[in-house]
mmCIF file of C-alpha atoms in Angstrom:
data_model
loop_
_atom_site.group_PDB
_atom_site.id
_atom_site.type_symbol
_atom_site.label_atom_id
_atom_site.label_comp_id
_atom_site.label_asym_id
_atom_site.label_seq_id
_atom_site.Cartn_x
_atom_site.Cartn_y
_atom_site.Cartn_z
ATOM 1 C CA UNK A 1 -0.626 -0.031 0.008
ATOM 2 C CA UNK A 2 0.809 3.618 -0.760
ATOM 3 C CA UNK A 3 -0.277 6.809 1.320
ATOM 4 C CA UNK A 4 -3.603 8.067 1.173
ATOM 5 C CA UNK A 5 -4.732 4.386 0.312
ATOM 6 C CA UNK A 6 -3.361 4.199 -3.290
ATOM 7 C CA UNK A 7 -2.724 0.128 -3.888
ATOM 8 C CA UNK A 8 -0.577 -1.558 -6.255
ATOM 9 C CA UNK A 9 -0.863 -4.590 -7.849
ATOM 10 C CA UNK A 10 1.170 -6.550 -10.481
ATOM 11 C CA UNK A 11 -0.563 -7.391 -12.974
ATOM 12 C CA UNK A 12 -0.885 -8.492 -16.652
ATOM 13 C CA UNK A 13 -0.856 -5.852 -19.724
ATOM 14 C CA UNK A 14 -1.774 -6.752 -22.673
ATOM 15 C CA UNK A 15 -1.194 -3.663 -25.153
ATOM 16 C CA UNK A 16 -1.699 -4.200 -28.141
ATOM 17 C CA UNK A 17 -3.679 -7.576 -29.974
ATOM 18 C CA UNK A 18 -0.525 -9.503 -30.718
ATOM 19 C CA UNK A 19 1.794 -9.036 -28.366
ATOM 20 C CA UNK A 20 2.413 -11.165 -25.180
ATOM 21 C CA UNK A 21 1.821 -10.101 -21.844
ATOM 22 C CA UNK A 22 3.504 -7.724 -19.853
ATOM 23 C CA UNK A 23 4.263 -7.979 -16.027
ATOM 24 C CA UNK A 24 4.223 -5.318 -14.601
ATOM 25 C CA UNK A 25 3.168 -3.310 -11.278
ATOM 26 C CA UNK A 26 -0.068 -0.868 -11.794
ATOM 27 C CA UNK A 27 -1.706 1.553 -9.370
ATOM 28 C CA UNK A 28 -5.360 0.780 -8.381
ATOM 29 C CA UNK A 29 -7.281 3.377 -6.489
ATOM 30 C CA UNK A 30 -9.388 2.835 -3.974
ATOM 31 C CA UNK A 31 -13.374 2.162 -4.279
ATOM 32 C CA UNK A 32 -15.595 4.655 -5.168
ATOM 33 C CA UNK A 33 -19.193 5.000 -4.463
ATOM 34 C CA UNK A 34 -20.881 1.143 -4.594
ATOM 35 C CA UNK A 35 -17.800 -0.104 -5.386
ATOM 36 C CA UNK A 36 -14.834 -3.147 -3.241
ATOM 37 C CA UNK A 37 -11.874 -4.096 -3.762
ATOM 38 C CA UNK A 38 -11.370 -7.499 -3.514
ATOM 39 C CA UNK A 39 -7.865 -9.526 -3.008
ATOM 40 C CA UNK A 40 -8.061 -11.434 -5.440
ATOM 41 C CA UNK A 41 -7.460 -15.620 -4.711
ATOM 42 C CA UNK A 42 -7.682 -17.568 -7.469
ATOM 43 C CA UNK A 43 -8.769 -16.210 -11.126
ATOM 44 C CA UNK A 44 -9.813 -18.982 -14.523
ATOM 45 C CA UNK A 45 -7.560 -18.488 -18.168
ATOM 46 C CA UNK A 46 -10.454 -18.228 -20.114
ATOM 47 C CA UNK A 47 -10.656 -18.963 -23.552
ATOM 48 C CA UNK A 48 -12.774 -15.579 -23.899
ATOM 49 C CA UNK A 49 -9.382 -13.961 -22.311
ATOM 50 C CA UNK A 50 -7.146 -15.673 -25.455
ATOM 51 C CA UNK A 51 -9.816 -14.213 -28.422
ATOM 52 C CA UNK A 52 -8.765 -10.836 -26.683
ATOM 53 C CA UNK A 53 -5.297 -11.706 -26.599
ATOM 54 C CA UNK A 54 -5.615 -12.551 -31.272
ATOM 55 C CA UNK A 55 -7.085 -9.255 -31.448
ATOM 56 C CA UNK A 56 -10.403 -11.905 -32.051
ATOM 57 C CA UNK A 57 -12.672 -9.366 -30.428
ATOM 58 C CA UNK A 58 -11.221 -6.066 -31.100
ATOM 59 C CA UNK A 59 -8.088 -3.882 -30.916
ATOM 60 C CA UNK A 60 -9.447 -2.173 -27.193
ATOM 61 C CA UNK A 61 -6.058 -1.729 -25.271
ATOM 62 C CA UNK A 62 -4.652 -1.673 -22.623
ATOM 63 C CA UNK A 63 -5.968 -4.274 -20.877
ATOM 64 C CA UNK A 64 -5.492 -6.167 -17.456
ATOM 65 C CA UNK A 65 -6.627 -9.535 -18.828
ATOM 66 C CA UNK A 66 -9.169 -12.234 -16.866
ATOM 67 C CA UNK A 67 -12.750 -12.181 -15.561
ATOM 68 C CA UNK A 68 -13.389 -15.709 -14.877
ATOM 69 C CA UNK A 69 -12.517 -14.298 -10.945
ATOM 70 C CA UNK A 70 -12.899 -14.982 -6.999
ATOM 71 C CA UNK A 71 -11.558 -13.897 -3.660
ATOM 72 C CA UNK A 72 -12.001 -11.820 -0.521
ATOM 73 C CA UNK A 73 -13.526 -8.503 -0.204
ATOM 74 C CA UNK A 74 -11.386 -6.202 1.537
ATOM 75 C CA UNK A 75 -12.747 -2.562 1.470
ATOM 76 C CA UNK A 76 -15.684 -1.392 0.606
ATOM 77 C CA UNK A 77 -16.523 2.554 -0.792
ATOM 78 C CA UNK A 78 -20.081 4.808 -0.054
ATOM 79 C CA UNK A 79 -22.903 3.083 0.172
ATOM 80 C CA UNK A 80 -21.371 -0.212 0.029
ATOM 81 C CA UNK A 81 -22.586 -2.927 3.309
ATOM 82 C CA UNK A 82 -19.203 -3.290 5.422
ATOM 83 C CA UNK A 83 -20.455 -6.990 5.928
ATOM 84 C CA UNK A 84 -19.173 -7.546 2.968
ATOM 85 C CA UNK A 85 -15.169 -6.936 3.712
ATOM 86 C CA UNK A 86 -14.090 -10.731 4.687
ATOM 87 C CA UNK A 87 -16.984 -12.826 2.208
ATOM 88 C CA UNK A 88 -15.822 -14.548 -0.591
ATOM 89 C CA UNK A 89 -17.339 -13.267 -3.674
ATOM 90 C CA UNK A 90 -17.335 -14.639 -7.223
ATOM 91 C CA UNK A 91 -17.637 -11.705 -9.892
ATOM 92 C CA UNK A 92 -20.167 -12.181 -12.606
ATOM 93 C CA UNK A 93 -17.986 -10.750 -15.821
ATOM 94 C CA UNK A 94 -21.667 -8.722 -17.444
ATOM 95 C CA UNK A 95 -22.230 -6.248 -14.975
ATOM 96 C CA UNK A 96 -25.991 -5.826 -15.859
ATOM 97 C CA UNK A 97 -27.221 -2.286 -15.388
ATOM 98 C CA UNK A 98 -30.233 -3.249 -13.688
ATOM 99 C CA UNK A 99 -32.277 -0.926 -15.418
ATOM 100 C CA UNK A 100 -32.933 -1.786 -18.843
ATOM 101 C CA UNK A 101 -35.715 -3.232 -20.554
ATOM 102 C CA UNK A 102 -33.923 -7.417 -20.631
ATOM 103 C CA UNK A 103 -32.649 -6.252 -16.928
ATOM 104 C CA UNK A 104 -36.663 -5.206 -15.761
ATOM 105 C CA UNK A 105 -37.786 -9.444 -16.584
ATOM 106 C CA UNK A 106 -34.829 -11.066 -14.748
ATOM 107 C CA UNK A 107 -32.232 -11.917 -18.102
ATOM 108 C CA UNK A 108 -29.785 -9.973 -17.251
ATOM 109 C CA UNK A 109 -27.437 -12.122 -19.046
ATOM 110 C CA UNK A 110 -28.898 -10.268 -22.032
ATOM 111 C CA UNK A 111 -28.057 -6.578 -20.762
ATOM 112 C CA UNK A 112 -27.272 -3.769 -23.405
ATOM 113 C CA UNK A 113 -26.132 -0.982 -21.542
ATOM 114 C CA UNK A 114 -23.542 -2.578 -19.443
ATOM 115 C CA UNK A 115 -20.483 -0.759 -19.740
ATOM 116 C CA UNK A 116 -18.535 -4.010 -18.814
ATOM 117 C CA UNK A 117 -18.843 -4.858 -22.442
ATOM 118 C CA UNK A 118 -16.799 -1.757 -22.820
ATOM 119 C CA UNK A 119 -14.300 -2.907 -20.686
ATOM 120 C CA UNK A 120 -15.013 0.032 -18.401
ATOM 121 C CA UNK A 121 -16.773 0.437 -14.705
ATOM 122 C CA UNK A 122 -20.350 1.867 -14.717
ATOM 123 C CA UNK A 123 -19.408 5.129 -14.613
ATOM 124 C CA UNK A 124 -16.984 4.838 -17.948
ATOM 125 C CA UNK A 125 -13.990 4.817 -16.477
ATOM 126 C CA UNK A 126 -10.753 2.408 -14.603
ATOM 127 C CA UNK A 127 -9.428 2.539 -11.668
ATOM 128 C CA UNK A 128 -6.090 1.302 -13.230
ATOM 129 C CA UNK A 129 -2.913 3.089 -13.575
ATOM 130 C CA UNK A 130 0.000 3.108 -14.530
ATOM 131 C CA UNK A 131 3.750 4.734 -12.809
ATOM 132 C CA UNK A 132 3.647 7.574 -15.629
ATOM 133 C CA UNK A 133 -0.839 8.382 -14.657
ATOM 134 C CA UNK A 134 -2.026 6.615 -17.993
ATOM 135 C CA UNK A 135 -5.028 4.545 -17.318
ATOM 136 C CA UNK A 136 -5.216 0.765 -17.677
ATOM 137 C CA UNK A 137 -8.726 -1.215 -18.305
ATOM 138 C CA UNK A 138 -10.191 -4.279 -16.954
ATOM 139 C CA UNK A 139 -11.315 -6.696 -19.161
ATOM 140 C CA UNK A 140 -14.734 -6.513 -18.469
ATOM 141 C CA UNK A 141 -14.915 -4.380 -16.092
ATOM 142 C CA UNK A 142 -13.171 -7.026 -13.921
ATOM 143 C CA UNK A 143 -8.809 -7.592 -15.318
ATOM 144 C CA UNK A 144 -8.600 -11.191 -12.506
ATOM 145 C CA UNK A 145 -5.125 -11.100 -13.932
ATOM 146 C CA UNK A 146 -4.147 -9.147 -10.990
ATOM 147 C CA UNK A 147 -3.484 -9.431 -7.611
ATOM 148 C CA UNK A 148 -6.921 -7.025 -6.172
ATOM 149 C CA UNK A 149 -9.758 -5.336 -9.335
ATOM 150 C CA UNK A 150 -12.305 -2.743 -7.681
ATOM 151 C CA UNK A 151 -15.317 -4.113 -9.300
ATOM 152 C CA UNK A 152 -19.067 -2.946 -8.438
ATOM 153 C CA UNK A 153 -20.241 -4.120 -5.218
ATOM 154 C CA UNK A 154 -22.803 -6.014 -7.313
ATOM 155 C CA UNK A 155 -20.965 -7.443 -9.734
ATOM 156 C CA UNK A 156 -19.549 -9.973 -6.326
ATOM 157 C CA UNK A 157 -21.513 -12.156 -5.110
ATOM 158 C CA UNK A 158 -20.725 -13.915 -1.746
ATOM 159 C CA UNK A 159 -20.503 -17.415 -1.953
ATOM 160 C CA UNK A 160 -19.746 -19.933 0.767
ATOM 161 C CA UNK A 161 -16.465 -19.384 2.429
ATOM 162 C CA UNK A 162 -15.391 -23.626 2.607
ATOM 163 C CA UNK A 163 -14.468 -23.699 -1.580
ATOM 164 C CA UNK A 164 -11.877 -24.058 -3.350
ATOM 165 C CA UNK A 165 -10.734 -20.061 -4.679
ATOM 166 C CA UNK A 166 -9.342 -21.903 -7.373
ATOM 167 C CA UNK A 167 -13.457 -24.231 -8.168
ATOM 168 C CA UNK A 168 -15.114 -20.466 -6.877
ATOM 169 C CA UNK A 169 -13.528 -18.333 -9.361
ATOM 170 C CA UNK A 170 -14.451 -20.922 -12.668
ATOM 171 C CA UNK A 171 -18.103 -20.355 -10.889
ATOM 172 C CA UNK A 172 -17.620 -17.138 -12.736
ATOM 173 C CA UNK A 173 -17.278 -18.597 -15.927
ATOM 174 C CA UNK A 174 -17.077 -21.828 -17.711
ATOM 175 C CA UNK A 175 -19.222 -23.007 -15.245
ATOM 176 C CA UNK A 176 -21.526 -20.636 -15.355
ATOM 177 C CA UNK A 177 -21.831 -20.679 -18.733
ATOM 178 C CA UNK A 178 -21.439 -24.452 -19.495
ATOM 179 C CA UNK A 179 -24.236 -25.937 -16.948
ATOM 180 C CA UNK A 180 -26.466 -23.242 -17.014
ATOM 181 C CA UNK A 181 -25.951 -24.330 -21.408
ATOM 182 C CA UNK A 182 -27.356 -27.786 -20.495
ATOM 183 C CA UNK A 183 -29.636 -27.044 -17.153
ATOM 184 C CA UNK A 184 -31.437 -22.721 -18.163
ATOM 185 C CA UNK A 185 -30.543 -22.014 -22.650
ATOM 186 C CA UNK A 186 -31.025 -26.177 -23.132
ATOM 187 C CA UNK A 187 -33.479 -27.523 -20.599
ATOM 188 C CA UNK A 188 -32.772 -30.690 -20.579
ATOM 189 C CA UNK A 189 -34.171 -33.091 -18.879
ATOM 190 C CA UNK A 190 -33.844 -37.189 -17.864
ATOM 191 C CA UNK A 191 -33.039 -39.438 -20.067
ATOM 192 C CA UNK A 192 -32.244 -37.136 -22.948
ATOM 193 C CA UNK A 193 -29.601 -37.643 -25.192
ATOM 194 C CA UNK A 194 -27.234 -35.050 -25.099
ATOM 195 C CA UNK A 195 -23.682 -34.687 -27.009
ATOM 196 C CA UNK A 196 -21.154 -32.297 -25.976
ATOM 197 C CA UNK A 197 -18.312 -31.284 -28.817
ATOM 198 C CA UNK A 198 -15.585 -29.935 -27.394
ATOM 199 C CA UNK A 199 -13.735 -30.525 -23.731
ATOM 200 C CA UNK A 200 -12.259 -27.531 -22.447
ATOM 201 C CA UNK A 201 -13.637 -25.746 -18.978
ATOM 202 C CA UNK A 202 -17.012 -25.051 -20.355
ATOM 203 C CA UNK A 203 -17.591 -28.713 -22.222
ATOM 204 C CA UNK A 204 -16.963 -29.939 -18.904
ATOM 205 C CA UNK A 205 -19.484 -27.691 -17.784
ATOM 206 C CA UNK A 206 -21.934 -28.966 -20.191
ATOM 207 C CA UNK A 207 -21.168 -32.416 -19.632
ATOM 208 C CA UNK A 208 -21.386 -31.937 -15.513
ATOM 209 C CA UNK A 209 -25.001 -30.533 -16.347
ATOM 210 C CA UNK A 210 -26.635 -32.369 -18.355
ATOM 211 C CA UNK A 211 -25.527 -35.411 -15.926
ATOM 212 C CA UNK A 212 -27.096 -33.312 -13.266
ATOM 213 C CA UNK A 213 -30.582 -33.278 -15.333
ATOM 214 C CA UNK A 214 -29.945 -36.907 -15.473
ATOM 215 C CA UNK A 215 -29.340 -37.472 -19.134
ATOM 216 C CA UNK A 216 -28.406 -40.495 -20.584
ATOM 217 C CA UNK A 217 -26.714 -41.258 -22.529
ATOM 218 C CA UNK A 218 -24.247 -37.951 -22.499
ATOM 219 C CA UNK A 219 -21.549 -38.538 -25.401
ATOM 220 C CA UNK A 220 -18.462 -36.598 -25.223
ATOM 221 C CA UNK A 221 -16.637 -35.906 -28.244
ATOM 222 C CA UNK A 222 -13.036 -33.918 -28.367
ATOM 223 C CA UNK A 223 -9.279 -35.362 -30.062
ATOM 224 C CA UNK A 224 -7.883 -35.512 -26.563
ATOM 225 C CA UNK A 225 -8.237 -39.229 -25.386
ATOM 226 C CA UNK A 226 -7.080 -37.252 -21.995
ATOM 227 C CA UNK A 227 -9.961 -34.962 -22.498
ATOM 228 C CA UNK A 228 -12.411 -37.743 -22.828
ATOM 229 C CA UNK A 229 -11.181 -38.995 -19.947
ATOM 230 C CA UNK A 230 -11.765 -36.382 -17.423
ATOM 231 C CA UNK A 231 -15.337 -35.694 -19.192
ATOM 232 C CA UNK A 232 -16.077 -39.285 -17.638
ATOM 233 C CA UNK A 233 -15.305 -37.973 -14.278
ATOM 234 C CA UNK A 234 -17.336 -34.861 -15.123
ATOM 235 C CA UNK A 235 -20.042 -37.613 -15.665
ATOM 236 C CA UNK A 236 -20.464 -38.454 -19.817
ATOM 237 C CA UNK A 237 -21.235 -41.855 -20.292
ATOM 238 C CA UNK A 238 -20.036 -42.373 -24.351
ATOM 239 C CA UNK A 239 -16.794 -40.483 -25.837
ATOM 240 C CA UNK A 240 -15.852 -40.245 -29.511
ATOM 241 C CA UNK A 241 -12.565 -39.427 -30.520
ATOM 242 C CA UNK A 242 -12.972 -37.199 -33.359
ATOM 243 C CA UNK A 243 -11.292 -37.646 -36.598
ATOM 244 C CA UNK A 244 -10.726 -35.209 -39.541
ATOM 245 C CA UNK A 245 -13.037 -36.698 -41.561
ATOM 246 C CA UNK A 246 -15.828 -35.233 -39.982
ATOM 247 C CA UNK A 247 -18.393 -38.003 -41.374
ATOM 248 C CA UNK A 248 -16.372 -40.601 -40.206
ATOM 249 C CA UNK A 249 -16.301 -38.795 -37.039
ATOM 250 C CA UNK A 250 -20.679 -37.468 -37.627
ATOM 251 C CA UNK A 251 -20.959 -41.708 -37.727
ATOM 252 C CA UNK A 252 -19.806 -42.197 -34.292
ATOM 253 C CA UNK A 253 -21.885 -39.539 -32.541
ATOM 254 C CA UNK A 254 -25.203 -40.539 -34.428
ATOM 255 C CA UNK A 255 -24.229 -43.806 -32.905
ATOM 256 C CA UNK A 256 -23.219 -43.330 -29.017
ATOM 257 C CA UNK A 257 -26.376 -41.577 -29.450
ATOM 258 C CA UNK A 258 -28.859 -43.705 -31.094
ATOM 259 C CA UNK A 259 -29.489 -42.652 -34.464
ATOM 260 C CA UNK A 260 -30.017 -38.827 -33.182
ATOM 261 C CA UNK A 261 -29.360 -36.626 -29.845
ATOM 262 C CA UNK A 262 -31.845 -34.843 -28.643
ATOM 263 C CA UNK A 263 -29.370 -31.881 -27.480
ATOM 264 C CA UNK A 264 -25.974 -31.372 -29.271
ATOM 265 C CA UNK A 265 -23.437 -28.510 -28.251
ATOM 266 C CA UNK A 266 -21.137 -26.843 -28.912
ATOM 267 C CA UNK A 267 -17.933 -25.628 -27.307
ATOM 268 C CA UNK A 268 -15.381 -24.852 -29.548
ATOM 269 C CA UNK A 269 -16.753 -21.961 -31.707
ATOM 270 C CA UNK A 270 -15.719 -22.926 -34.432
ATOM 271 C CA UNK A 271 -18.096 -23.327 -38.020
ATOM 272 C CA UNK A 272 -16.825 -26.538 -38.589
ATOM 273 C CA UNK A 273 -17.472 -28.036 -35.372
ATOM 274 C CA UNK A 274 -21.231 -25.611 -35.432
ATOM 275 C CA UNK A 275 -22.340 -26.535 -38.230
ATOM 276 C CA UNK A 276 -21.449 -30.642 -36.962
ATOM 277 C CA UNK A 277 -23.569 -29.581 -33.837
ATOM 278 C CA UNK A 278 -26.900 -28.909 -35.776
ATOM 279 C CA UNK A 279 -26.287 -32.491 -38.700
ATOM 280 C CA UNK A 280 -25.813 -34.820 -35.174
ATOM 281 C CA UNK A 281 -29.867 -33.573 -33.762
ATOM 282 C CA UNK A 282 -32.037 -36.219 -34.258
ATOM 283 C CA UNK A 283 -35.608 -34.982 -36.049
ATOM 284 C CA UNK A 284 -37.438 -32.455 -33.900
ATOM 285 C CA UNK A 285 -34.050 -31.986 -31.449
ATOM 286 C CA UNK A 286 -31.777 -28.856 -30.081
ATOM 287 C CA UNK A 287 -28.446 -27.824 -31.233
ATOM 288 C CA UNK A 288 -27.242 -25.446 -28.224
ATOM 289 C CA UNK A 289 -24.545 -22.664 -29.550
ATOM 290 C CA UNK A 290 -22.478 -21.835 -26.752
ATOM 291 C CA UNK A 291 -18.424 -21.560 -28.044
ATOM 292 C CA UNK A 292 -17.862 -18.062 -29.091
ATOM 293 C CA UNK A 293 -15.801 -18.113 -31.954
ATOM 294 C CA UNK A 294 -14.153 -14.193 -33.075
ATOM 295 C CA UNK A 295 -16.481 -11.824 -34.723
ATOM 296 C CA UNK A 296 -18.140 -11.891 -37.559
ATOM 297 C CA UNK A 297 -17.756 -15.587 -38.568
ATOM 298 C CA UNK A 298 -20.760 -16.841 -40.903
ATOM 299 C CA UNK A 299 -21.473 -21.007 -40.204
ATOM 300 C CA UNK A 300 -23.633 -23.142 -42.549
ATOM 301 C CA UNK A 301 -26.617 -25.231 -42.889
ATOM 302 C CA UNK A 302 -28.958 -26.997 -44.486
ATOM 303 C CA UNK A 303 -31.333 -24.619 -44.170
ATOM 304 C CA UNK A 304 -34.061 -27.244 -45.632
ATOM 305 C CA UNK A 305 -33.070 -29.668 -43.373
ATOM 306 C CA UNK A 306 -33.910 -27.872 -40.352
ATOM 307 C CA UNK A 307 -37.120 -27.338 -41.724
ATOM 308 C CA UNK A 308 -37.638 -30.602 -42.422
ATOM 309 C CA UNK A 309 -37.122 -31.724 -39.122
ATOM 310 C CA UNK A 310 -38.468 -29.281 -37.115
ATOM 311 C CA UNK A 311 -35.010 -28.541 -35.816
ATOM 312 C CA UNK A 312 -34.246 -26.111 -33.385
ATOM 313 C CA UNK A 313 -30.959 -23.628 -33.026
ATOM 314 C CA UNK A 314 -30.572 -21.986 -30.241
ATOM 315 C CA UNK A 315 -27.726 -19.570 -29.212
ATOM 316 C CA UNK A 316 -26.540 -19.865 -25.622
ATOM 317 C CA UNK A 317 -24.424 -16.493 -23.350
ATOM 318 C CA UNK A 318 -23.145 -16.980 -20.331
ATOM 319 C CA UNK A 319 -25.506 -20.323 -19.699
ATOM 320 C CA UNK A 320 -28.222 -17.264 -18.470
ATOM 321 C CA UNK A 321 -26.781 -16.792 -15.795
ATOM 322 C CA UNK A 322 -27.980 -14.211 -13.117
ATOM 323 C CA UNK A 323 -25.376 -14.538 -11.338
ATOM 324 C CA UNK A 324 -27.128 -13.077 -8.335
ATOM 325 C CA UNK A 325 -28.957 -17.201 -8.149
ATOM 326 C CA UNK A 326 -27.002 -18.417 -9.713
ATOM 327 C CA UNK A 327 -23.047 -18.709 -8.166
ATOM 328 C CA UNK A 328 -23.998 -19.847 -4.592
ATOM 329 C CA UNK A 329 -26.228 -22.425 -6.161
ATOM 330 C CA UNK A 330 -23.578 -24.402 -8.425
ATOM 331 C CA UNK A 331 -21.488 -23.051 -5.264
ATOM 332 C CA UNK A 332 -24.122 -25.377 -3.024
ATOM 333 C CA UNK A 333 -23.798 -28.458 -5.609
ATOM 334 C CA UNK A 334 -20.045 -28.727 -5.500
ATOM 335 C CA UNK A 335 -19.920 -28.764 -1.812
ATOM 336 C CA UNK A 336 -23.613 -31.448 -2.078
ATOM 337 C CA UNK A 337 -20.994 -33.982 -4.778
ATOM 338 C CA UNK A 338 -23.338 -32.658 -7.019
ATOM 339 C CA UNK A 339 -21.362 -31.017 -9.894
ATOM 340 C CA UNK A 340 -17.308 -31.839 -9.302
ATOM 341 C CA UNK A 341 -16.256 -29.469 -10.461
ATOM 342 C CA UNK A 342 -13.045 -30.177 -9.429
ATOM 343 C CA UNK A 343 -11.910 -31.757 -12.406
ATOM 344 C CA UNK A 344 -12.257 -28.841 -13.931
ATOM 345 C CA UNK A 345 -8.989 -27.653 -12.482
ATOM 346 C CA UNK A 346 -5.886 -29.300 -14.408
ATOM 347 C CA UNK A 347 -3.583 -26.848 -13.025
ATOM 348 C CA UNK A 348 -3.189 -23.581 -10.394
ATOM 349 C CA UNK A 349 0.049 -21.237 -12.448
ATOM 350 C CA UNK A 350 1.060 -18.077 -11.158
ATOM 351 C CA UNK A 351 0.679 -15.008 -12.495
ATOM 352 C CA UNK A 352 3.839 -15.413 -14.692
ATOM 353 C CA UNK A 353 2.714 -18.592 -16.687
ATOM 354 C CA UNK A 354 -0.250 -16.727 -18.624
ATOM 355 C CA UNK A 355 1.068 -16.966 -21.972
ATOM 356 C CA UNK A 356 2.105 -20.374 -21.430
ATOM 357 C CA UNK A 357 -1.800 -22.146 -20.818
ATOM 358 C CA UNK A 358 -2.793 -19.972 -23.956
ATOM 359 C CA UNK A 359 -0.143 -21.590 -25.590
ATOM 360 C CA UNK A 360 -1.898 -24.597 -24.427
ATOM 361 C CA UNK A 361 -5.178 -23.431 -25.572
ATOM 362 C CA UNK A 362 -3.954 -23.049 -28.828
ATOM 363 C CA UNK A 363 -2.808 -26.065 -29.123
ATOM 364 C CA UNK A 364 -6.402 -27.640 -27.696
ATOM 365 C CA UNK A 365 -4.345 -29.251 -24.900
ATOM 366 C CA UNK A 366 -6.258 -29.317 -21.095
ATOM 367 C CA UNK A 367 -8.640 -28.150 -19.065
ATOM 368 C CA UNK A 368 -9.041 -25.528 -16.962
ATOM 369 C CA UNK A 369 -5.790 -24.012 -15.854
ATOM 370 C CA UNK A 370 -6.611 -21.604 -13.108
ATOM 371 C CA UNK A 371 -3.979 -18.488 -11.302
ATOM 372 C CA UNK A 372 -3.209 -19.035 -8.257
ATOM 373 C CA UNK A 373 -2.752 -15.849 -5.981
ATOM 374 C CA UNK A 374 0.202 -15.906 -3.361
ATOM 375 C CA UNK A 375 -1.143 -16.107 0.395
ATOM 376 C CA UNK A 376 -4.064 -17.846 -1.075
ATOM 377 C CA UNK A 377 -5.754 -20.730 1.883
#
């Protein structure tokens, strides 16, 4: 801490898309009205961070990346309940405005007025500065690749204190995106057949959501045998090792799903796998697109087939998450043994290892690598 309550934090900063992250020390202003200071304990490394680093989603910079975080509230600003101090919280990257039409009807995942989507706090500013006074902005209003963050109090959602911080961090994005896609977007029902294509953190979370919903069979699809084994630990009942020949992969999926899935989820964000998900479902079934592509990337489908077979194609943003409701629920389900979220944590890393995590992600390796900050219990 420096004088006047301004802290300094180590953070991973993206100066421009395509450049490696730079670990540097930034000034972090204290929380203002309606804000809290969160000492971060853990942050997942998500494919959305990689999209931003690679320039797939624009060139807003400099940015502290990271948006999948959990920590402990260390201080609160004016108007915030002091009882939050000392509570473990999971951060909601949507930062819903609370006043738009979508928020008014409880569909905050559709919020169109969130300043977080422009990498700003609700007042359009940032609390992060370099030594020369120049501003650095937090990705999605959070910037969890840092030792601490100042965020709106409404996005810091208290969860049970006995949860592993690394697991809690993942609830903030991949768990809610995946479990929510199964339970809230698609509304998977017992004994329905489910296919999940792509077994990163989100795909594995979809598998867990389908297992919680008592779907059967649950067919996991990926190019990695290791990921298929991890999916079985998450609740998958069958696995298909994807091949270069999409027709052979499609045939194997249909066979494993009993002729065609009632629900197919795409969790990668590639046109090729999006099209595979739509083709592998049964008549009257639903394909759910969960993986995020780069901006303006098209995918195609046979329009006659979609109409003729009465298919549904759904987009699922953030698993239709309402943070204040869903984060504590998923934490409680994990504690009760209903969601084995620890399966998602492949490796605990340091902040300096994020670039290596990005490279592994580009190669399609592993589940979630999680930054764990010094002093985390």
